[in-house]
Amino acid sequence: MSHGTAPRVSEARPLAGSSVRRHDGDAYVSGRIGYTDDLSLPGTAHVVLVRSDVPHARITVDVRDASTRPGVLTVATGRSLAGEYGPIPNAMDPVPTGGQPLEIHVLPVDKVVYVGQPVAAVVAESLAQALAAAADVKVHYEPLPHVMDPEAALAADAPLLYESWGSNVMLSGTVGSGDVEAAAARSAGVIHGTLRTGRGAPAPLEPRAYCADWDARTRRLTWYGTTQAPHPLRHTIAEFLGLRERDVRVVAPPVGGSFGFKNFGHPEEYLVCVLAVALARPVQWTEDRASTLRYGARDSRLAYTASYDDDGRVTSVACDMVANHGAASATGAFGMAFAGSLAMPSGYQVPDFRCDYRVVVTNKGPWSPLRPFGKEAGVLLMETVMDAVARRTGLDPLEVRRRNWVKADQFPYVTTTGLELDSGDYEGLLDKALTVLDYAAFREEQARARGQGRYLGLGVGFEVLPEGADIPGALIGASDISTVRMSPSGDVTVLTGVTSPGNGNDTAIMQIVADRLGVAMDSVSIVQGDTDICPFGFGNVSSRGILTGGGSAALAADDVAAKLRQVAASMLHVDDAERLVLRDGFVSVDGDLEQALPIAVVAHALYTVGYIVAPDVEPTLESTRTFRMRNIRHHADDDGKIMPFSTFSNGIYLSVVEVDIDTGVVDILRHVMVHDCGVMINPRFVTGQFTGGVVNGIGAALTEEVLHDPDGRQLSTGFKTFLLPRASDVPAFEIQHQVTPSPFTPLGTKGAGEGGVACTMASLLNAVNDALSPLGASITELPAVPHRVLAAIGGGQR
Amino acid sequence: MIAQPFVYHAPTSVAEAIEILAENPGTSRVIGGGTWVVPECNRDESRPAALVDLRRAGLSGIDVVDGVVCVGATATYSAVMSSPDVARHLPLLAAMASGITGGRQIQSQGTVGGSVVAARPSSDAPAAVAALDATLVVAGPDGERRVTGTGMFADASTSCLREGEILTRLEFTVRPAARWGYYKLKRSASSWPIATAACVLGEQPRLVLGGVSATPVHVDLGSVLAGRPLTPDTIEEAVRRAADSVSTPWEDELAPATYRSAVAGPVARRALEMAAHQEES
Amino acid sequence: MSTTEHDHSTTTRLSLNLDGTDRTADVDPRSLLVEALRDDFGVTAPKIGCATGDCGACTSRVDGQITKTCLRLAVSAEGSQIVTTQGLAEDGELDVVQQAFWDEQAFQCGFCLSGMIFAASELLAENPDPSEQDIRWAISGNLCRCTGYEAIVAAVRTAAARQREIPQRG
Ligand SMILES: Cc1cc2nc3c(=O)[nH]c(=O)nc-3n(C[C@@H](O)[C@@H](O)[C@H](O)COP(=O)(O)OP(=O)(O)OC[C@H]3O[C@@H](n4cnc5c(N)ncnc54)[C@H](O)[C@@H]3O)c2cc1C
Ligand code: FES
Ligand code: FES
């Protein structure tokens, strides 16, 4: 036993902050992960939906012929189900905030409100039989006038989608404080403008798929499907079917991307249940691509007035937002308008601010939740205003932002919409970005290029993303529950209420737990997405997997660790259990591996010889804990404001583009991204969230738009008409991170799932406009598709 | 899953294929590579009772016979890209093929012949084969016929093929090496071509625009380029003629008619400038 | 399998060599190849993301060619040799591209992996040292909605570098 070289455990927790690989990556790359549509329960019947050909009509559906076709088990319509089943539960209800009541049925009872809306469900032994029979369902349409444009839908004589509302406004409201008109009157200058965003779509690569299985003997329903929120869905399915919650089991296999789309509230989630109960066998439905693309987002018009002083400070912003929701839905998507308005002041000090928003229904497909949940509206608005102020005052756009930002020493900072920004260093972000991109050199290059007839532009986008939401009255909360258990052999199982849309949060939670228990990654396993096994949780929404799932797992792991220390203290005859260190698979005294026991030995001892080695210790190596964000406030303050978000990650992007002024095509030459989402458990996973968000943002800014013809038919029904960016469309990104921990989370983390989309939209919009500025042209509508850019320039002339 | 039942045929000769088509008048579809027709059936937009797959009909070869390059109707884009004969005599065709999107999967399944018969305005092959002065060799119940020039395409999505006929090959007369250019404008990698320009500047210079009209537009070059060098002036004149030649611009969800007319000139210019660069080097 | 009459209820027998094993199944003659692979042969590595040839999620190697199996009729594949990502691993060892995709975290939800992995393999078979641009073009037939492609490009680069090393070690 030599002195000074006694073996010791590692200095720090080895896994925290390291980019370990996905724990189950080998199964993914070898095609062995089972998604919902990969399951096949014996005896499954298949559903094909018959869809509306018209945008607005009263319907009668004749299913007699279809019902007699070979293999057909049943054909359901809204009418045939209406006697037994009411409307589906809403993920969020607009009524408490002054909105209209939503009554979405699994199938519409007497009226269709968009082309592609399901009107009947054909269930048959095989998919082929269901498809063949679907052609024989006869739908009689009594057409009603339709309206696609929200401004037209606001007109007094507009056709009404939901007559009982008396108008087409689902919800309207105002956020902000101060007197914007007075502030504008006092200011040096005023800017008016309008911004429009086209209709986007979540378009995960995997369409939705649901399978319900009713066991008539036990009267229990098991539901498998593409969902982000198993527990909330179980609650609503039970409510809808009139079952006890415990008689519903929701299982969420791995999903092929969600982005908000696979949160709960879709009629088909409940439809498969109804059919399974009726037929007492498994019933499965898988969506096709065209139908997936019927769910949209954005499609908004922002009319704004902003005022500023000569020193470039923005003194007020007033915004009137009209959001085209399409048909109503129960997914809570309308909340995007509210969230977007709340987030609107971004990270700027805007003394007087007001946003009036109206969520308008039209005869398009419904809105779907879509990351970053409406917050891109505010980002686009504020980044447009900053550039406009720069043009008016002659200041540099970067300088204008510096002057308006909340400063690093001002946190926590309460915005004019009542959000308490947790922490940040926005100037630090910009400084970092400028170490990557030489701003002065770019301006020179730009001038040179202009001399050669080339139009380069640089645009800034800055975002602050309220995440980790807790919505009063809804099953969307800023808390989650995790259980950590250790078996007699030292194996660790984590059960958690958060789910993973594929972002790797399962692996990251395992990292957190492995570190706290001092064991290797491969001693830990995790179970997500099964309501019979996992504790209650809200799934994955609003970037909360690590905040609350990781937070609660850390608390539970700490409990188990404390227990192990207690037992080991007794086994190693140490008085102070605090001296025991759990690391590298051992419980050691002060990290000295010569006074240590393997963790598995300690666990085994507690279970088998507990009366001897630790008679006073309760023999459980298991803990269930909840982590709840503590900076949420639901009691309204004097202005009626609440604080429904818990973290505020932020970022700045600099985009360099070249606009081909003969064709209007925009080419992205550089995209510099600096992000701050607090402490990163697994930096590579975090980076992946941002690069994914950036490409979503590029799509929204340049290529993706769902279009309809005047007859209400959707023209964008596939990937040749709704153009997702491909690898060859985007440059290599230049990525930097800044870490400003959240003071409100145990690990210092912030949300990281919504980043990149909004600031990319803004940086590209501004970059295109910078490129076009010598032509006196600008665009105010995204996506900046070539014909829009060319029209802004005024045709094809050189 | 294709909703409507059909009978699948994989004939092993042209004669057999023609016979099957004759037995199913008006209710059959031919499959070349199938990249267009299979999804069309799957979307229930086409409901053929018989599908006649040419994969075994022996039409996939590329040969040079008596000074004519014969590209079999089911030769894929990949086959075109890797053929030394095409590289030597029809570099424009190879360039067109190498720009087909959809990845190697589409390039090695989609066929030039299928694209020509599909005759979709937003596609690459029609204007390119027109610029190369192809002859379509068509077999039908009454034997073989040959179609050239503007006769190849009747309307949007309608080629010169009649009911019961199949395209067997495309023929290109070997001509002295000439400068050529090809430019395709699309919105992004996911997009169909919006406008294309293909030019071959031999003894009889040809400039054909694709995507901008229901069928390929043969730009009337008069004597602008015939036997004359490509100079900024002659290019300018050709571009002007190209822009003027789009009388009824095509329109779809990817681009309005005004846009297509506006870009016809610039796209033509880029193809011509590509040819001009070849002259320099 | 050329001219047999089919109606709603009949199936047809399809024989394939699938991931190295000779297999036979009864398939609905209206099935796309991807549907037959998934539903009748139970090989679910190829996914259906669009059924129009655009996303690449259904990609497998069919008779040596990487193929979007939603663009092929199942009946046209009689006698074909088909390899899916399930069959790429030899004796449970991931191949060099699969390994690099795991190591570089080149996927999130993983739904796009069949297309991306096969496109990468095809590229590396032809070009052992591809440029960034080569890589981006080679994978551009496939869509990924999650990753932003950055990590996929990195994985292909890593796979290329590792593949170049193998013969030297040899
Ligand atoms: C992802 C993707 C990307 C694509 N990218 C491009 C692109 O960049 N540019 C482009 O131009 N196109 C593109 N396409 C379209 C592509 O389908 C065509 O270009 C392809 O060449 C069609 O050939 P095919 O043999 O597959 O046609 P098929 O689907 O076999 O046939 C097309 C039509 O022609 C008929 N037909 C085929 N062969 C014959 C014959 N010999 N005789 C009689 N009739 C026949 C068929 O009945 C059908 O009506 C793309 C398609 C996909 C799915
Ligand atoms: S499913 Fe085949 S390419 Fe999308
Ligand atoms: S990882 Fe989800 S689509 Fe690529």
PDB file of C-alpha atoms in Angstrom, chain A residues 494-706:
ATOM      1  CA  VAL A 494     -35.922   5.377 -13.896  1.00  0.00           C
ATOM      2  CA  LEU A 495     -39.613   5.755 -14.472  1.00  0.00           C
ATOM      3  CA  THR A 496     -40.641   9.176 -15.582  1.00  0.00           C
ATOM      4  CA  GLY A 497     -43.706  11.052 -16.654  1.00  0.00           C
ATOM      5  CA  VAL A 498     -41.902  12.967 -19.363  1.00  0.00           C
ATOM      6  CA  THR A 499     -41.641  11.456 -22.800  1.00  0.00           C
ATOM      7  CA  SER A 500     -39.110  11.870 -25.568  1.00  0.00           C
ATOM      8  CA  PRO A 501     -40.039  12.944 -29.070  1.00  0.00           C
ATOM      9  CA  GLY A 502     -36.693  11.579 -30.139  1.00  0.00           C
ATOM     10  CA  ASN A 503     -34.560  14.343 -28.717  1.00  0.00           C
ATOM     11  CA  GLY A 504     -32.579  12.095 -26.379  1.00  0.00           C
ATOM     12  CA  ASN A 505     -33.976  13.394 -23.101  1.00  0.00           C
ATOM     13  CA  ASP A 506     -34.169   9.767 -21.933  1.00  0.00           C
ATOM     14  CA  THR A 507     -30.415   9.408 -22.283  1.00  0.00           C
ATOM     15  CA  ALA A 508     -29.832  12.780 -20.632  1.00  0.00           C
ATOM     16  CA  ILE A 509     -32.032  11.825 -17.674  1.00  0.00           C
ATOM     17  CA  MET A 510     -30.046   8.597 -17.376  1.00  0.00           C
ATOM     18  CA  GLN A 511     -26.860  10.683 -17.309  1.00  0.00           C
ATOM     19  CA  ILE A 512     -28.233  12.789 -14.474  1.00  0.00           C
ATOM     20  CA  VAL A 513     -29.278   9.743 -12.474  1.00  0.00           C
ATOM     21  CA  ALA A 514     -26.105   7.762 -13.157  1.00  0.00           C
ATOM     22  CA  ASP A 515     -24.011  10.676 -11.934  1.00  0.00           C
ATOM     23  CA  ARG A 516     -25.993  11.114  -8.754  1.00  0.00           C
ATOM     24  CA  LEU A 517     -25.844   7.443  -7.921  1.00  0.00           C
ATOM     25  CA  GLY A 518     -22.227   7.104  -8.989  1.00  0.00           C
ATOM     26  CA  VAL A 519     -22.941   4.274 -11.389  1.00  0.00           C
ATOM     27  CA  ALA A 520     -22.130   3.762 -15.047  1.00  0.00           C
ATOM     28  CA  MET A 521     -24.648   4.597 -17.771  1.00  0.00           C
ATOM     29  CA  ASP A 522     -25.177   0.966 -18.598  1.00  0.00           C
ATOM     30  CA  SER A 523     -26.412   0.233 -15.083  1.00  0.00           C
ATOM     31  CA  VAL A 524     -29.320   2.597 -15.691  1.00  0.00           C
ATOM     32  CA  SER A 525     -32.423   2.047 -17.754  1.00  0.00           C
ATOM     33  CA  ILE A 526     -35.441   4.240 -18.247  1.00  0.00           C
ATOM     34  CA  VAL A 527     -39.103   3.702 -18.925  1.00  0.00           C
ATOM     35  CA  GLN A 528     -41.220   6.416 -20.483  1.00  0.00           C
ATOM     36  CA  GLY A 529     -44.588   6.601 -22.103  1.00  0.00           C
ATOM     37  CA  ASP A 530     -46.632   3.928 -20.344  1.00  0.00           C
ATOM     38  CA  THR A 531     -49.302   5.096 -17.939  1.00  0.00           C
ATOM     39  CA  ASP A 532     -49.487   1.694 -16.234  1.00  0.00           C
ATOM     40  CA  ILE A 533     -45.823   1.850 -15.329  1.00  0.00           C
ATOM     41  CA  CYS A 534     -44.701   5.459 -15.184  1.00  0.00           C
ATOM     42  CA  PRO A 535     -45.681   8.062 -12.634  1.00  0.00           C
ATOM     43  CA  PHE A 536     -47.940  10.893 -13.761  1.00  0.00           C
ATOM     44  CA  GLY A 537     -46.383  13.465 -16.003  1.00  0.00           C
ATOM     45  CA  PHE A 538     -47.220  15.971 -18.665  1.00  0.00           C
ATOM     46  CA  GLY A 539     -45.191  14.305 -21.389  1.00  0.00           C
ATOM     47  CA  ASN A 540     -43.113  16.541 -23.580  1.00  0.00           C
ATOM     48  CA  VAL A 541     -44.393  20.012 -24.260  1.00  0.00           C
ATOM     49  CA  SER A 542     -42.873  23.415 -23.904  1.00  0.00           C
ATOM     50  CA  SER A 543     -39.289  22.143 -23.651  1.00  0.00           C
ATOM     51  CA  ARG A 544     -39.636  20.617 -20.259  1.00  0.00           C
ATOM     52  CA  GLY A 545     -38.137  17.129 -20.508  1.00  0.00           C
ATOM     53  CA  ILE A 546     -34.944  17.982 -18.684  1.00  0.00           C
ATOM     54  CA  LEU A 547     -36.319  20.798 -16.546  1.00  0.00           C
ATOM     55  CA  THR A 548     -38.951  18.724 -14.823  1.00  0.00           C
ATOM     56  CA  GLY A 549     -38.163  15.154 -15.861  1.00  0.00           C
ATOM     57  CA  GLY A 550     -34.471  15.655 -15.204  1.00  0.00           C
ATOM     58  CA  GLY A 551     -35.207  17.752 -12.120  1.00  0.00           C
ATOM     59  CA  SER A 552     -37.502  15.188 -10.522  1.00  0.00           C
ATOM     60  CA  ALA A 553     -35.204  12.294 -11.443  1.00  0.00           C
ATOM     61  CA  ALA A 554     -32.313  14.172  -9.811  1.00  0.00           C
ATOM     62  CA  LEU A 555     -34.311  14.605  -6.592  1.00  0.00           C
ATOM     63  CA  ALA A 556     -35.329  10.953  -6.555  1.00  0.00           C
ATOM     64  CA  ALA A 557     -31.798   9.795  -7.326  1.00  0.00           C
ATOM     65  CA  ASP A 558     -30.511  11.951  -4.473  1.00  0.00           C
ATOM     66  CA  ASP A 559     -32.904  10.189  -2.106  1.00  0.00           C
ATOM     67  CA  VAL A 560     -31.650   6.786  -3.191  1.00  0.00           C
ATOM     68  CA  ALA A 561     -28.075   8.029  -2.957  1.00  0.00           C
ATOM     69  CA  ALA A 562     -28.700   9.230   0.611  1.00  0.00           C
ATOM     70  CA  LYS A 563     -30.042   5.793   1.481  1.00  0.00           C
ATOM     71  CA  LEU A 564     -26.995   4.090  -0.016  1.00  0.00           C
ATOM     72  CA  ARG A 565     -24.753   6.392   1.986  1.00  0.00           C
ATOM     73  CA  GLN A 566     -26.608   5.579   5.163  1.00  0.00           C
ATOM     74  CA  VAL A 567     -26.245   1.852   4.619  1.00  0.00           C
ATOM     75  CA  ALA A 568     -22.634   2.139   3.536  1.00  0.00           C
ATOM     76  CA  ALA A 569     -21.811   4.329   6.538  1.00  0.00           C
ATOM     77  CA  SER A 570     -22.993   1.570   8.757  1.00  0.00           C
ATOM     78  CA  MET A 571     -21.144  -1.102   6.758  1.00  0.00           C
ATOM     79  CA  LEU A 572     -17.917   0.908   6.630  1.00  0.00           C
ATOM     80  CA  HIS A 573     -18.272   2.050  10.225  1.00  0.00           C
ATOM     81  CA  VAL A 574     -18.221   5.726   9.390  1.00  0.00           C
ATOM     82  CA  ASP A 575     -20.190   8.027  11.645  1.00  0.00           C
ATOM     83  CA  ASP A 576     -20.859  10.800   9.196  1.00  0.00           C
ATOM     84  CA  ALA A 577     -22.712   9.498   6.137  1.00  0.00           C
ATOM     85  CA  GLU A 578     -21.987  12.798   4.408  1.00  0.00           C
ATOM     86  CA  ARG A 579     -18.374  11.710   4.031  1.00  0.00           C
ATOM     87  CA  LEU A 580     -19.427   8.949   1.699  1.00  0.00           C
ATOM     88  CA  VAL A 581     -18.998   9.574  -2.000  1.00  0.00           C
ATOM     89  CA  LEU A 582     -20.952   7.705  -4.669  1.00  0.00           C
ATOM     90  CA  ARG A 583     -18.863   7.579  -7.791  1.00  0.00           C
ATOM     91  CA  ASP A 584     -17.415   5.176 -10.332  1.00  0.00           C
ATOM     92  CA  GLY A 585     -19.559   2.340  -9.014  1.00  0.00           C
ATOM     93  CA  PHE A 586     -18.318   2.596  -5.435  1.00  0.00           C
ATOM     94  CA  VAL A 587     -19.408   4.099  -2.167  1.00  0.00           C
ATOM     95  CA  SER A 588     -16.179   5.372  -0.737  1.00  0.00           C
ATOM     96  CA  VAL A 589     -15.143   7.328   2.297  1.00  0.00           C
ATOM     97  CA  ASP A 590     -14.077  10.764   1.059  1.00  0.00           C
ATOM     98  CA  GLY A 591     -13.398   9.293  -2.358  1.00  0.00           C
ATOM     99  CA  ASP A 592     -10.769   6.883  -1.127  1.00  0.00           C
ATOM    100  CA  LEU A 593     -11.186   3.645  -3.013  1.00  0.00           C
ATOM    101  CA  GLU A 594      -9.359   1.722  -0.328  1.00  0.00           C
ATOM    102  CA  GLN A 595     -12.223   2.449   2.031  1.00  0.00           C
ATOM    103  CA  ALA A 596     -14.994   1.611  -0.342  1.00  0.00           C
ATOM    104  CA  LEU A 597     -17.680  -0.856  -1.238  1.00  0.00           C
ATOM    105  CA  PRO A 598     -19.120  -1.549  -4.660  1.00  0.00           C
ATOM    106  CA  ILE A 599     -22.535   0.104  -4.856  1.00  0.00           C
ATOM    107  CA  ALA A 600     -24.083  -3.199  -5.916  1.00  0.00           C
ATOM    108  CA  VAL A 601     -22.766  -4.819  -2.760  1.00  0.00           C
ATOM    109  CA  VAL A 602     -24.342  -2.115  -0.614  1.00  0.00           C
ATOM    110  CA  ALA A 603     -27.670  -2.479  -2.423  1.00  0.00           C
ATOM    111  CA  HIS A 604     -27.612  -6.224  -2.119  1.00  0.00           C
ATOM    112  CA  ALA A 605     -26.734  -6.011   1.567  1.00  0.00           C
ATOM    113  CA  LEU A 606     -29.668  -3.742   2.304  1.00  0.00           C
ATOM    114  CA  TYR A 607     -32.104  -6.139   0.699  1.00  0.00           C
ATOM    115  CA  THR A 608     -30.596  -9.376   2.059  1.00  0.00           C
ATOM    116  CA  VAL A 609     -28.830  -8.647   5.328  1.00  0.00           C
ATOM    117  CA  GLY A 610     -30.467  -5.377   6.241  1.00  0.00           C
ATOM    118  CA  TYR A 611     -31.251  -6.518   9.789  1.00  0.00           C
ATOM    119  CA  ILE A 612     -27.538  -7.021  10.315  1.00  0.00           C
ATOM    120  CA  VAL A 613     -25.786  -4.278   8.412  1.00  0.00           C
ATOM    121  CA  ALA A 614     -28.298  -1.466   8.726  1.00  0.00           C
ATOM    122  CA  PRO A 615     -31.101  -2.421  11.078  1.00  0.00           C
ATOM    123  CA  ASP A 616     -32.368   1.149  11.404  1.00  0.00           C
ATOM    124  CA  VAL A 617     -32.613   1.872   7.685  1.00  0.00           C
ATOM    125  CA  GLU A 618     -35.913   1.399   5.885  1.00  0.00           C
ATOM    126  CA  PRO A 619     -35.035  -1.149   3.221  1.00  0.00           C
ATOM    127  CA  THR A 620     -36.194   0.641   0.108  1.00  0.00           C
ATOM    128  CA  LEU A 621     -33.881   1.844  -2.571  1.00  0.00           C
ATOM    129  CA  GLU A 622     -36.593   3.696  -4.323  1.00  0.00           C
ATOM    130  CA  SER A 623     -37.920   7.199  -4.375  1.00  0.00           C
ATOM    131  CA  THR A 624     -40.608   9.049  -6.265  1.00  0.00           C
ATOM    132  CA  ARG A 625     -40.253  12.767  -6.412  1.00  0.00           C
ATOM    133  CA  THR A 626     -41.778  15.710  -8.171  1.00  0.00           C
ATOM    134  CA  PHE A 627     -39.970  18.686  -9.430  1.00  0.00           C
ATOM    135  CA  ARG A 628     -41.997  21.793  -9.871  1.00  0.00           C
ATOM    136  CA  MET A 629     -40.747  25.076 -11.260  1.00  0.00           C
ATOM    137  CA  ARG A 630     -41.121  27.663  -8.538  1.00  0.00           C
ATOM    138  CA  ASN A 631     -41.207  30.849 -10.608  1.00  0.00           C
ATOM    139  CA  ILE A 632     -44.664  30.198 -12.082  1.00  0.00           C
ATOM    140  CA  ARG A 633     -47.397  32.544 -10.840  1.00  0.00           C
ATOM    141  CA  HIS A 634     -51.054  31.916 -11.577  1.00  0.00           C
ATOM    142  CA  HIS A 635     -52.612  34.485  -9.256  1.00  0.00           C
ATOM    143  CA  ALA A 636     -53.072  37.516 -11.448  1.00  0.00           C
ATOM    144  CA  ASP A 637     -51.260  40.665 -10.367  1.00  0.00           C
ATOM    145  CA  ASP A 638     -52.952  44.071 -10.221  1.00  0.00           C
ATOM    146  CA  ASP A 639     -52.780  44.370 -14.019  1.00  0.00           C
ATOM    147  CA  GLY A 640     -54.326  40.920 -14.411  1.00  0.00           C
ATOM    148  CA  LYS A 641     -51.029  39.400 -15.551  1.00  0.00           C
ATOM    149  CA  ILE A 642     -49.890  35.898 -14.747  1.00  0.00           C
ATOM    150  CA  MET A 643     -46.510  34.288 -15.207  1.00  0.00           C
ATOM    151  CA  PRO A 644     -47.089  30.925 -16.915  1.00  0.00           C
ATOM    152  CA  PHE A 645     -43.513  30.266 -18.122  1.00  0.00           C
ATOM    153  CA  SER A 646     -40.506  29.177 -16.162  1.00  0.00           C
ATOM    154  CA  THR A 647     -37.386  29.502 -18.290  1.00  0.00           C
ATOM    155  CA  PHE A 648     -36.202  31.881 -20.962  1.00  0.00           C
ATOM    156  CA  SER A 649     -33.501  30.501 -23.189  1.00  0.00           C
ATOM    157  CA  ASN A 650     -32.227  32.908 -25.772  1.00  0.00           C
ATOM    158  CA  GLY A 651     -30.057  33.191 -28.807  1.00  0.00           C
ATOM    159  CA  ILE A 652     -28.764  35.392 -31.537  1.00  0.00           C
ATOM    160  CA  TYR A 653     -28.213  34.463 -35.138  1.00  0.00           C
ATOM    161  CA  LEU A 654     -26.433  36.213 -37.946  1.00  0.00           C
ATOM    162  CA  SER A 655     -27.385  35.125 -41.437  1.00  0.00           C
ATOM    163  CA  VAL A 656     -25.588  36.010 -44.604  1.00  0.00           C
ATOM    164  CA  VAL A 657     -27.553  35.510 -47.790  1.00  0.00           C
ATOM    165  CA  GLU A 658     -27.208  36.209 -51.466  1.00  0.00           C
ATOM    166  CA  VAL A 659     -30.309  37.180 -53.371  1.00  0.00           C
ATOM    167  CA  ASP A 660     -30.345  36.362 -57.056  1.00  0.00           C
ATOM    168  CA  ILE A 661     -32.188  39.414 -58.286  1.00  0.00           C
ATOM    169  CA  ASP A 662     -32.992  37.881 -61.666  1.00  0.00           C
ATOM    170  CA  THR A 663     -34.853  34.958 -60.158  1.00  0.00           C
ATOM    171  CA  GLY A 664     -35.583  35.963 -56.568  1.00  0.00           C
ATOM    172  CA  VAL A 665     -33.847  32.877 -55.232  1.00  0.00           C
ATOM    173  CA  VAL A 666     -32.269  33.306 -51.804  1.00  0.00           C
ATOM    174  CA  ASP A 667     -29.103  31.379 -51.017  1.00  0.00           C
ATOM    175  CA  ILE A 668     -27.881  31.136 -47.438  1.00  0.00           C
ATOM    176  CA  LEU A 669     -24.127  31.602 -47.365  1.00  0.00           C
ATOM    177  CA  ARG A 670     -23.512  31.646 -43.618  1.00  0.00           C
ATOM    178  CA  HIS A 671     -25.561  31.045 -40.526  1.00  0.00           C
ATOM    179  CA  VAL A 672     -23.894  31.896 -37.236  1.00  0.00           C
ATOM    180  CA  MET A 673     -25.783  30.724 -34.161  1.00  0.00           C
ATOM    181  CA  VAL A 674     -25.098  31.544 -30.552  1.00  0.00           C
ATOM    182  CA  HIS A 675     -27.402  30.037 -28.020  1.00  0.00           C
ATOM    183  CA  ASP A 676     -27.894  30.213 -24.300  1.00  0.00           C
ATOM    184  CA  CYS A 677     -30.114  27.635 -22.704  1.00  0.00           C
ATOM    185  CA  GLY A 678     -28.318  27.547 -19.390  1.00  0.00           C
ATOM    186  CA  VAL A 679     -26.452  24.439 -18.341  1.00  0.00           C
ATOM    187  CA  MET A 680     -26.345  21.695 -20.949  1.00  0.00           C
ATOM    188  CA  ILE A 681     -26.546  18.130 -19.677  1.00  0.00           C
ATOM    189  CA  ASN A 682     -25.607  16.738 -23.069  1.00  0.00           C
ATOM    190  CA  PRO A 683     -24.321  19.468 -25.374  1.00  0.00           C
ATOM    191  CA  ARG A 684     -24.642  17.390 -28.491  1.00  0.00           C
ATOM    192  CA  PHE A 685     -28.316  16.725 -27.901  1.00  0.00           C
ATOM    193  CA  VAL A 686     -28.856  20.411 -27.291  1.00  0.00           C
ATOM    194  CA  THR A 687     -27.015  21.337 -30.465  1.00  0.00           C
ATOM    195  CA  GLY A 688     -29.199  18.886 -32.358  1.00  0.00           C
ATOM    196  CA  GLN A 689     -32.307  20.639 -31.085  1.00  0.00           C
ATOM    197  CA  PHE A 690     -31.012  23.950 -32.382  1.00  0.00           C
ATOM    198  CA  THR A 691     -29.808  22.739 -35.765  1.00  0.00           C
ATOM    199  CA  GLY A 692     -33.182  21.090 -36.229  1.00  0.00           C
ATOM    200  CA  GLY A 693     -34.948  24.261 -35.193  1.00  0.00           C
ATOM    201  CA  VAL A 694     -32.811  26.288 -37.580  1.00  0.00           C
ATOM    202  CA  VAL A 695     -33.827  24.166 -40.534  1.00  0.00           C
ATOM    203  CA  ASN A 696     -37.467  24.444 -39.471  1.00  0.00           C
ATOM    204  CA  GLY A 697     -36.875  28.198 -39.424  1.00  0.00           C
ATOM    205  CA  ILE A 698     -35.239  28.153 -42.847  1.00  0.00           C
ATOM    206  CA  GLY A 699     -38.264  26.307 -44.162  1.00  0.00           C
ATOM    207  CA  ALA A 700     -40.658  28.810 -42.605  1.00  0.00           C
ATOM    208  CA  ALA A 701     -38.603  31.730 -43.872  1.00  0.00           C
ATOM    209  CA  LEU A 702     -37.893  30.566 -47.399  1.00  0.00           C
ATOM    210  CA  THR A 703     -39.690  27.505 -48.688  1.00  0.00           C
ATOM    211  CA  GLU A 704     -42.571  26.050 -46.700  1.00  0.00           C
ATOM    212  CA  GLU A 705     -46.077  27.322 -47.307  1.00  0.00           C
ATOM    213  CA  VAL A 706     -49.423  25.574 -47.355  1.00  0.00           C
TER     214      VAL A 706
END
